[in-house]
XYZ file of C-alpha atoms in Angstrom:
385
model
C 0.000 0.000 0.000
C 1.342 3.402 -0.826
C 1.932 5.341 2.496
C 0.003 8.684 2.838
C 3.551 10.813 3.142
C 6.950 10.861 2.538
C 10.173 12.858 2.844
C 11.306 12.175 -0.804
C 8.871 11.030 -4.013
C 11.242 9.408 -6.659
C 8.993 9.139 -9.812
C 11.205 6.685 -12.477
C 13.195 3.728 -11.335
C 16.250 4.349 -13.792
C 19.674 4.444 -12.903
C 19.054 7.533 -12.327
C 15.923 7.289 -9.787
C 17.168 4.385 -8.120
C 20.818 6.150 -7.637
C 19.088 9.434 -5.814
C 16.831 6.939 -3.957
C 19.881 4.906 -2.763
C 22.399 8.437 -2.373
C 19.165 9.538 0.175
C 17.936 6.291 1.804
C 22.264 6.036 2.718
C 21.526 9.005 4.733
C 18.550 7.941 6.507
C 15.923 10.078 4.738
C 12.568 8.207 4.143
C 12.424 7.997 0.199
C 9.414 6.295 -2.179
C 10.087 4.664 -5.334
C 7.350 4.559 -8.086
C 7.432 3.403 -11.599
C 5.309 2.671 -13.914
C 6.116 -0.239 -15.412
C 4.994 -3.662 -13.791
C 8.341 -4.914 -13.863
C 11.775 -3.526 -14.566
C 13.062 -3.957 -18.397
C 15.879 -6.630 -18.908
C 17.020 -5.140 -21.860
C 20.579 -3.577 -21.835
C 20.031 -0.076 -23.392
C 23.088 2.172 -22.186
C 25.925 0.064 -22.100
C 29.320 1.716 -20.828
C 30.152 3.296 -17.191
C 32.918 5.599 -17.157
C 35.501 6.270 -14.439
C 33.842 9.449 -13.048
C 30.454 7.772 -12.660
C 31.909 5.107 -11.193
C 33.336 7.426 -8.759
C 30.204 8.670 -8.044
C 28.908 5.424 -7.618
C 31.537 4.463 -5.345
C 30.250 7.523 -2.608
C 27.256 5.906 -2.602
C 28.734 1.955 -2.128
C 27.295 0.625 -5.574
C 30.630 1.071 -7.707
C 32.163 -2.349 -6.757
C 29.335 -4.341 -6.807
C 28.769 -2.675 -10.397
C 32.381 -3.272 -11.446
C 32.364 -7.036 -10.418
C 29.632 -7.955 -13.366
C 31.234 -5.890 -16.059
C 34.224 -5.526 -18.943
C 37.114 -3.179 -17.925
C 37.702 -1.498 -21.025
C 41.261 0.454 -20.973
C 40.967 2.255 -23.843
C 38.553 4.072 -26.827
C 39.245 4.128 -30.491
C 37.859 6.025 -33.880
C 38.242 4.323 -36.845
C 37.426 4.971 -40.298
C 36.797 1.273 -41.626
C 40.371 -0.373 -40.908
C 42.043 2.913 -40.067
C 42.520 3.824 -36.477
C 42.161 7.196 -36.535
C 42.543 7.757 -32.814
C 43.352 5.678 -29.464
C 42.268 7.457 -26.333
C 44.026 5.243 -23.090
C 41.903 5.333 -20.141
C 44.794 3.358 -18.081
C 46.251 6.214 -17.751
C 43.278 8.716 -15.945
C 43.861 9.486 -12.748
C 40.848 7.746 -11.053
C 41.107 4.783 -8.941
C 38.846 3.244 -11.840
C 40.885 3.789 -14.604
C 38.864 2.259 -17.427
C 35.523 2.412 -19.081
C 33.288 -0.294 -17.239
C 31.403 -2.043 -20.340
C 28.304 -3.845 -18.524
C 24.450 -3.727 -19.716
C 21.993 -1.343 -18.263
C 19.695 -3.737 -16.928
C 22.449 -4.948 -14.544
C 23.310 -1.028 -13.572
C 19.643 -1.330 -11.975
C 19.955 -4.689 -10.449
C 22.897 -3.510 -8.533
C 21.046 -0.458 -7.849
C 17.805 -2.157 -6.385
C 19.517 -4.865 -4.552
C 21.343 -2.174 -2.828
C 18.395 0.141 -2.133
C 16.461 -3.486 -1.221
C 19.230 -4.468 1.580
C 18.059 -0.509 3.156
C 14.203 -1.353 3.128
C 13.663 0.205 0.066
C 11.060 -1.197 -2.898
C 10.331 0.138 -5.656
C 6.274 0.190 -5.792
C 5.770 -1.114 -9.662
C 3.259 -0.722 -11.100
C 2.504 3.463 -10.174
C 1.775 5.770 -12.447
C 2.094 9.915 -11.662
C -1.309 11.688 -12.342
C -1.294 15.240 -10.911
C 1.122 17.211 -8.597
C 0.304 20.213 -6.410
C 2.070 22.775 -4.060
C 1.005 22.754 -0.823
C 2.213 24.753 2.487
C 5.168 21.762 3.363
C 5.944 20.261 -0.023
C 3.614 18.685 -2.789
C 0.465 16.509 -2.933
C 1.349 13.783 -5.482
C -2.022 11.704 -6.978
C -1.007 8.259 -8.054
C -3.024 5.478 -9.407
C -5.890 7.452 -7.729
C -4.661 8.025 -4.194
C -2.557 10.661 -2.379
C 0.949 11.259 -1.122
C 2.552 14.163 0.569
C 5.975 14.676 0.046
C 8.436 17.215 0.916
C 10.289 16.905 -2.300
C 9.823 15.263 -5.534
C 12.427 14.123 -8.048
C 11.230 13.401 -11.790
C 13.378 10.444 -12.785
C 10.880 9.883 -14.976
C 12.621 10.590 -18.491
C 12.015 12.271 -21.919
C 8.057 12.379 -21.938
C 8.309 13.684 -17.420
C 5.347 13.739 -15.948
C 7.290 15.298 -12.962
C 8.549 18.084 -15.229
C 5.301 18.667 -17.367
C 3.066 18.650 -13.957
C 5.877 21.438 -12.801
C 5.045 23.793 -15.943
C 8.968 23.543 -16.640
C 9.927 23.302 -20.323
C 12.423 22.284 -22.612
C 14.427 24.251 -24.828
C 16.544 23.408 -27.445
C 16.211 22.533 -31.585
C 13.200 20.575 -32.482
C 14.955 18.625 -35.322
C 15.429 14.398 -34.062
C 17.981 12.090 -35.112
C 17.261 8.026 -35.422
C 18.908 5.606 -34.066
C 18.934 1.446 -34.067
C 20.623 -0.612 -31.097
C 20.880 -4.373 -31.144
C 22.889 -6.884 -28.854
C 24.497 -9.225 -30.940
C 27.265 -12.234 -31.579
C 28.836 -11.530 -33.958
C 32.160 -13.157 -35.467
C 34.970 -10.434 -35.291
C 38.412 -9.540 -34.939
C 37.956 -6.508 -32.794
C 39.156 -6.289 -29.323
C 36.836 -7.625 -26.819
C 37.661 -4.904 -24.042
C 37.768 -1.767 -26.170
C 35.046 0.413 -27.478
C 35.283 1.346 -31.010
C 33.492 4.617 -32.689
C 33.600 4.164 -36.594
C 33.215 7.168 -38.750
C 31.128 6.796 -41.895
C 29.588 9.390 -43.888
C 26.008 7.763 -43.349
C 26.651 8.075 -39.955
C 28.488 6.619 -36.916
C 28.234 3.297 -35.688
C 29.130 2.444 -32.101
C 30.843 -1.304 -31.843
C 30.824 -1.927 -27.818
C 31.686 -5.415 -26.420
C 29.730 -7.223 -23.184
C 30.329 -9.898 -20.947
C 29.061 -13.373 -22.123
C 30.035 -12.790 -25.494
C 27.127 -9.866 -26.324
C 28.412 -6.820 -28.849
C 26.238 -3.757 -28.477
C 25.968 -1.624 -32.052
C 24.580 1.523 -31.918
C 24.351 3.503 -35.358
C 22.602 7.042 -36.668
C 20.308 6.148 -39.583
C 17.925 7.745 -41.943
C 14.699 5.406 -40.907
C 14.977 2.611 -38.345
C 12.872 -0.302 -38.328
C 10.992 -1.251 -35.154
C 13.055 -4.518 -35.293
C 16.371 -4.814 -36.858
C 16.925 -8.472 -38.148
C 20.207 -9.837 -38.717
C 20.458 -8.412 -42.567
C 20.025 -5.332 -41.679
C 22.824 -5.059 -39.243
C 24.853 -6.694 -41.532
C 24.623 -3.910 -43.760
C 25.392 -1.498 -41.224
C 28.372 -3.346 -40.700
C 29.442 -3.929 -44.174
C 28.742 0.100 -44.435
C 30.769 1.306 -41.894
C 32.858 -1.078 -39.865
C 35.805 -3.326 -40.980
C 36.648 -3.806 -44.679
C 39.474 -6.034 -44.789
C 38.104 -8.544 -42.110
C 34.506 -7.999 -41.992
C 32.140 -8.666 -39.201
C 29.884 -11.361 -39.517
C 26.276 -11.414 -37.512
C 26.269 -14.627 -35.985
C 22.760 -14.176 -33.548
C 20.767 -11.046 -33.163
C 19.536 -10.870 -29.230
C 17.673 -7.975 -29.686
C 17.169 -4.659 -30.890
C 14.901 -2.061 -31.296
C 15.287 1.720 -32.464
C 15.053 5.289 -30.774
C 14.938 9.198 -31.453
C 16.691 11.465 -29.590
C 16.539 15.210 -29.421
C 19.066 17.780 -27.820
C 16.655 19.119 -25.352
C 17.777 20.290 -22.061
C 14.755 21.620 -19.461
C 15.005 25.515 -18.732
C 15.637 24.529 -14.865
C 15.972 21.476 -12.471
C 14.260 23.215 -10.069
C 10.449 24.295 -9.419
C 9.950 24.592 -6.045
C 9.954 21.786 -4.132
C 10.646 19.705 -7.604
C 13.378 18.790 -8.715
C 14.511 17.167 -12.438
C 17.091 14.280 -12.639
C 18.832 12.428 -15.679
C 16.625 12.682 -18.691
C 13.930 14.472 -17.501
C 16.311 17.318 -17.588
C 18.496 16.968 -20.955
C 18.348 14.633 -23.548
C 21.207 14.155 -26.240
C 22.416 12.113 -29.056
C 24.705 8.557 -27.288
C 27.495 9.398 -29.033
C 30.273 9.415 -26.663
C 28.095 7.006 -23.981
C 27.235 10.169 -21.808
C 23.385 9.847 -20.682
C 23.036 7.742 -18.570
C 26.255 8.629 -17.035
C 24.899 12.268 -17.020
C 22.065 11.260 -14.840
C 23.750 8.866 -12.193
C 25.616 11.937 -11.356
C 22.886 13.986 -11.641
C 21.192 11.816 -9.099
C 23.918 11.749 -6.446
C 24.276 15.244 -6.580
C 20.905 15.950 -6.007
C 20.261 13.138 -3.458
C 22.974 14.538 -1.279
C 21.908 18.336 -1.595
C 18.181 17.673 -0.426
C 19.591 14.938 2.334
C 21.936 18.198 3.866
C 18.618 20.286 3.591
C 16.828 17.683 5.392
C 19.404 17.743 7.637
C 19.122 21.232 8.278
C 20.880 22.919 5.223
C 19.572 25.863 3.496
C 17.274 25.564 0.973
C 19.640 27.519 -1.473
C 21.842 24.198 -1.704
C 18.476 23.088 -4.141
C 19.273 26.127 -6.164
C 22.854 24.877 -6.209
C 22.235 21.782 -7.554
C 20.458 23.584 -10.099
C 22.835 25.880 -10.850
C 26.148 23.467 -11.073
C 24.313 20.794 -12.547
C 22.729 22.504 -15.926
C 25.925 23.673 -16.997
C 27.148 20.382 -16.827
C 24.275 19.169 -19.009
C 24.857 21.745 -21.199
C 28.765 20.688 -22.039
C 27.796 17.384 -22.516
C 24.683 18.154 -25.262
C 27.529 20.276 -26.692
C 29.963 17.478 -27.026
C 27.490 14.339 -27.855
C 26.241 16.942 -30.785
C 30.131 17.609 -31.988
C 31.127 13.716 -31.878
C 27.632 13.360 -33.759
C 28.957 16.125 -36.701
C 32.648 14.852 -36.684
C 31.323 11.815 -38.059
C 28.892 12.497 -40.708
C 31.030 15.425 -42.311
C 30.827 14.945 -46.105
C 33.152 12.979 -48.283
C 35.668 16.000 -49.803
C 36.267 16.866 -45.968
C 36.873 13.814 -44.100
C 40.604 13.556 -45.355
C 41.061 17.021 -43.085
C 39.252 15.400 -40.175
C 41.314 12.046 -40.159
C 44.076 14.402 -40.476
C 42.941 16.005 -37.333
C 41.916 12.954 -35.456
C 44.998 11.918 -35.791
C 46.930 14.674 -35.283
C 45.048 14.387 -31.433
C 46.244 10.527 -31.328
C 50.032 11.637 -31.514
C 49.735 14.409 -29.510
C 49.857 13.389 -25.203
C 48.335 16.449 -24.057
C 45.030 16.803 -26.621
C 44.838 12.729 -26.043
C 44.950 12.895 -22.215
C 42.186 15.726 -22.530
C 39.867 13.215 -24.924
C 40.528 10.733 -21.786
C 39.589 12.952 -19.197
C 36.335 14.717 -21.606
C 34.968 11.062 -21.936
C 35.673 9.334 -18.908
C 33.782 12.399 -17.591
C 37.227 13.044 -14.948
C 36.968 16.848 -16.937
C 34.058 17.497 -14.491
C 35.242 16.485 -11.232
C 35.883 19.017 -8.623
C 39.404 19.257 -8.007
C 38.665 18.749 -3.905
C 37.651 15.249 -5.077
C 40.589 14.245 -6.150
């Protein structure tokens, strides 16, 4: 039964819901869970942690846990077909998780849950968001019909927010969408099977990321999607853009499905006593594997600042989160968006860019600060470490 009030609402059971739910119940504050779907997805979807999440994670005790059921990944490359345009080491960061973790999405939330389940924590599946409203001491949320009082609520809750719409907070940002297909695969390759490789293709980038048990994740832009990519058709991605000389072969499709994805970020995270988390708050192309990672931090950060006013803080540590965390958004939109144009520049200029690209690979300095930009080390405080 849903209890009549609660300190913290958590609408979206994400990464990055459950990560604020498990950065506040860590502190003691009473938090609910809600999401709407009857049962968590078991899909992988975002597929690579990088070193600052995983510090972030760490804070909160889920980063070795996480680490345990994943694919250390020391380094990122760029190719253009057999060309390697462009190694970027993450050995060398200086993180005490000096690699990329490669491990599915669906096991990200596992972790999460489990830990937020050994704290007395459920998440209440399946509860669907109807209405909020202001009140004198927080908000009155109406789910599935009944009531909740809550001193804060957090819109986990994605793209589509009903947090954020019920908030009157909107998005800003171009209108124009760009399609995507993902697929888990086997596939027969020669391609490392720690390393993450971005190829470069003038339809379009495709994203070649390797899984434990054998999986391959492929991410790539395209014109129209189908609602189910078969085997064929990810062949022909492949055949398009990846390895000439040694082709991949699709051995087993797993699954797949398609997505569009704007570059939307909300005008504020804050509205009140709600507050706007992962992608409720910015959405972006995957290029550079930066969502998801986006919103874990995201979540910690805003766990901890409404756990301190809780505690007794000032409310103006809400309007910090705010403040520190939209910029942050902001720089990563920016750089999804230029890894996005770098690889669909047309035919007479890609000679200049693999020029470029490799100009950066030779170069310590510009490839230590592609290390640090991806791994997401580029945003750390420098108190942290």
């Amino acid at each position: 039964m849903l209890p009549e009030s609660t300190d913290v609402l958590v609408v979206g059971a994400g990464p990055t819901g459950l990560a604020t739910a498990l950065t506040l119940a860590r502190r003691g504050i009473e938090v609910t869970v809600l999401d709407q779907l009857a049962a968590p997805p078991t899909t992988s979807r975002a597929a690579v942690v990088h070193a600052y999440t995983l510090e972030v994670l760490d804070r909160i005790g889920a980063a070795a846990p996480l680490v345990a059921r994943g694919i250390r990944s020391p380094r990122f490359t760029v190719r253009d077909r057999d060309r390697v345009l462009l190694t970027v080491p993450f050995h060398e960061l200086p993180s005490r998780f000096p690699f990329a973790l490669l491990v599915s999405q669906s096991v990200t939330e596992e972790v999460l849950t489990a830990q937020l389940a050994a704290l007395g924590v459920r998440v209440r599946r399946p509860s669907r968001l109807t209405g909020l409203s202001p009140t004198d001491n927080g908000v009155l949320a109406r789910i599935d019909g009944a009531e909740l009082r809550a001193r804060y609520v957090v819109g986990a809750d994605g793209l589509h927010s009903t947090v954020r719409q019920a908030a009157g907070i909107g998005l800003t940002g171009p209108r124009d969408e760009e399609s995507f297909v993902l697929a888990d695969v086997r596939v027969d390759s020669v391609l490392p099977r720690d390393e993450v490789a971005l190829f470069l293709a003038r339809s379009g980038p495709l994203i070649w990321a390797p899984l434990p048990d054998g999986v391959v994740r492929l991410v790539a832009a395209v014109a129209t999607a189908p609602a189910d990519p078969d085997a064929a058709f990810l062949q022909t991605l492949l055949d398009e853009r990846g390895p000439a000389r040694r082709p991949d072969r699709v051995t087993e499709v797993l699954w797949g499905s398609r997505f569009r994805v704007h570059h939307l970020i909300a005008d504020t995270f804050r509205a009140g006593a709600v507050l706007l988390a992962g992608d409720a708050g910015h959405v972006h192309s995957p290029a550079g594997g930066q969502g998801m990672n986006l919103g874990i931090c995201d979540a910690v950060a805003l766990g901890t600042a409404v756990a301190d006013v809780l505690d007794g803080g000032p409310e103006s540590l809400l309007d910090d989160y705010s403040a520190g965390q939209r910029p942050m958004a902001e720089d990563v939109l920016s750089f999804a968006a230029g890894l996005t144009r770098l690889a669909t520049v047309s035919p007479a200029r890609r000679p200049a860019r693999d020029v470029l690209i490799r100009l950066l690979g030779v170069l310590p300095p510009a490839r230590r600060k592609v290390a640090l930009r991806l791994s997401g080390l580029s945003h750390r405080q420098p108190a942290s470490g």
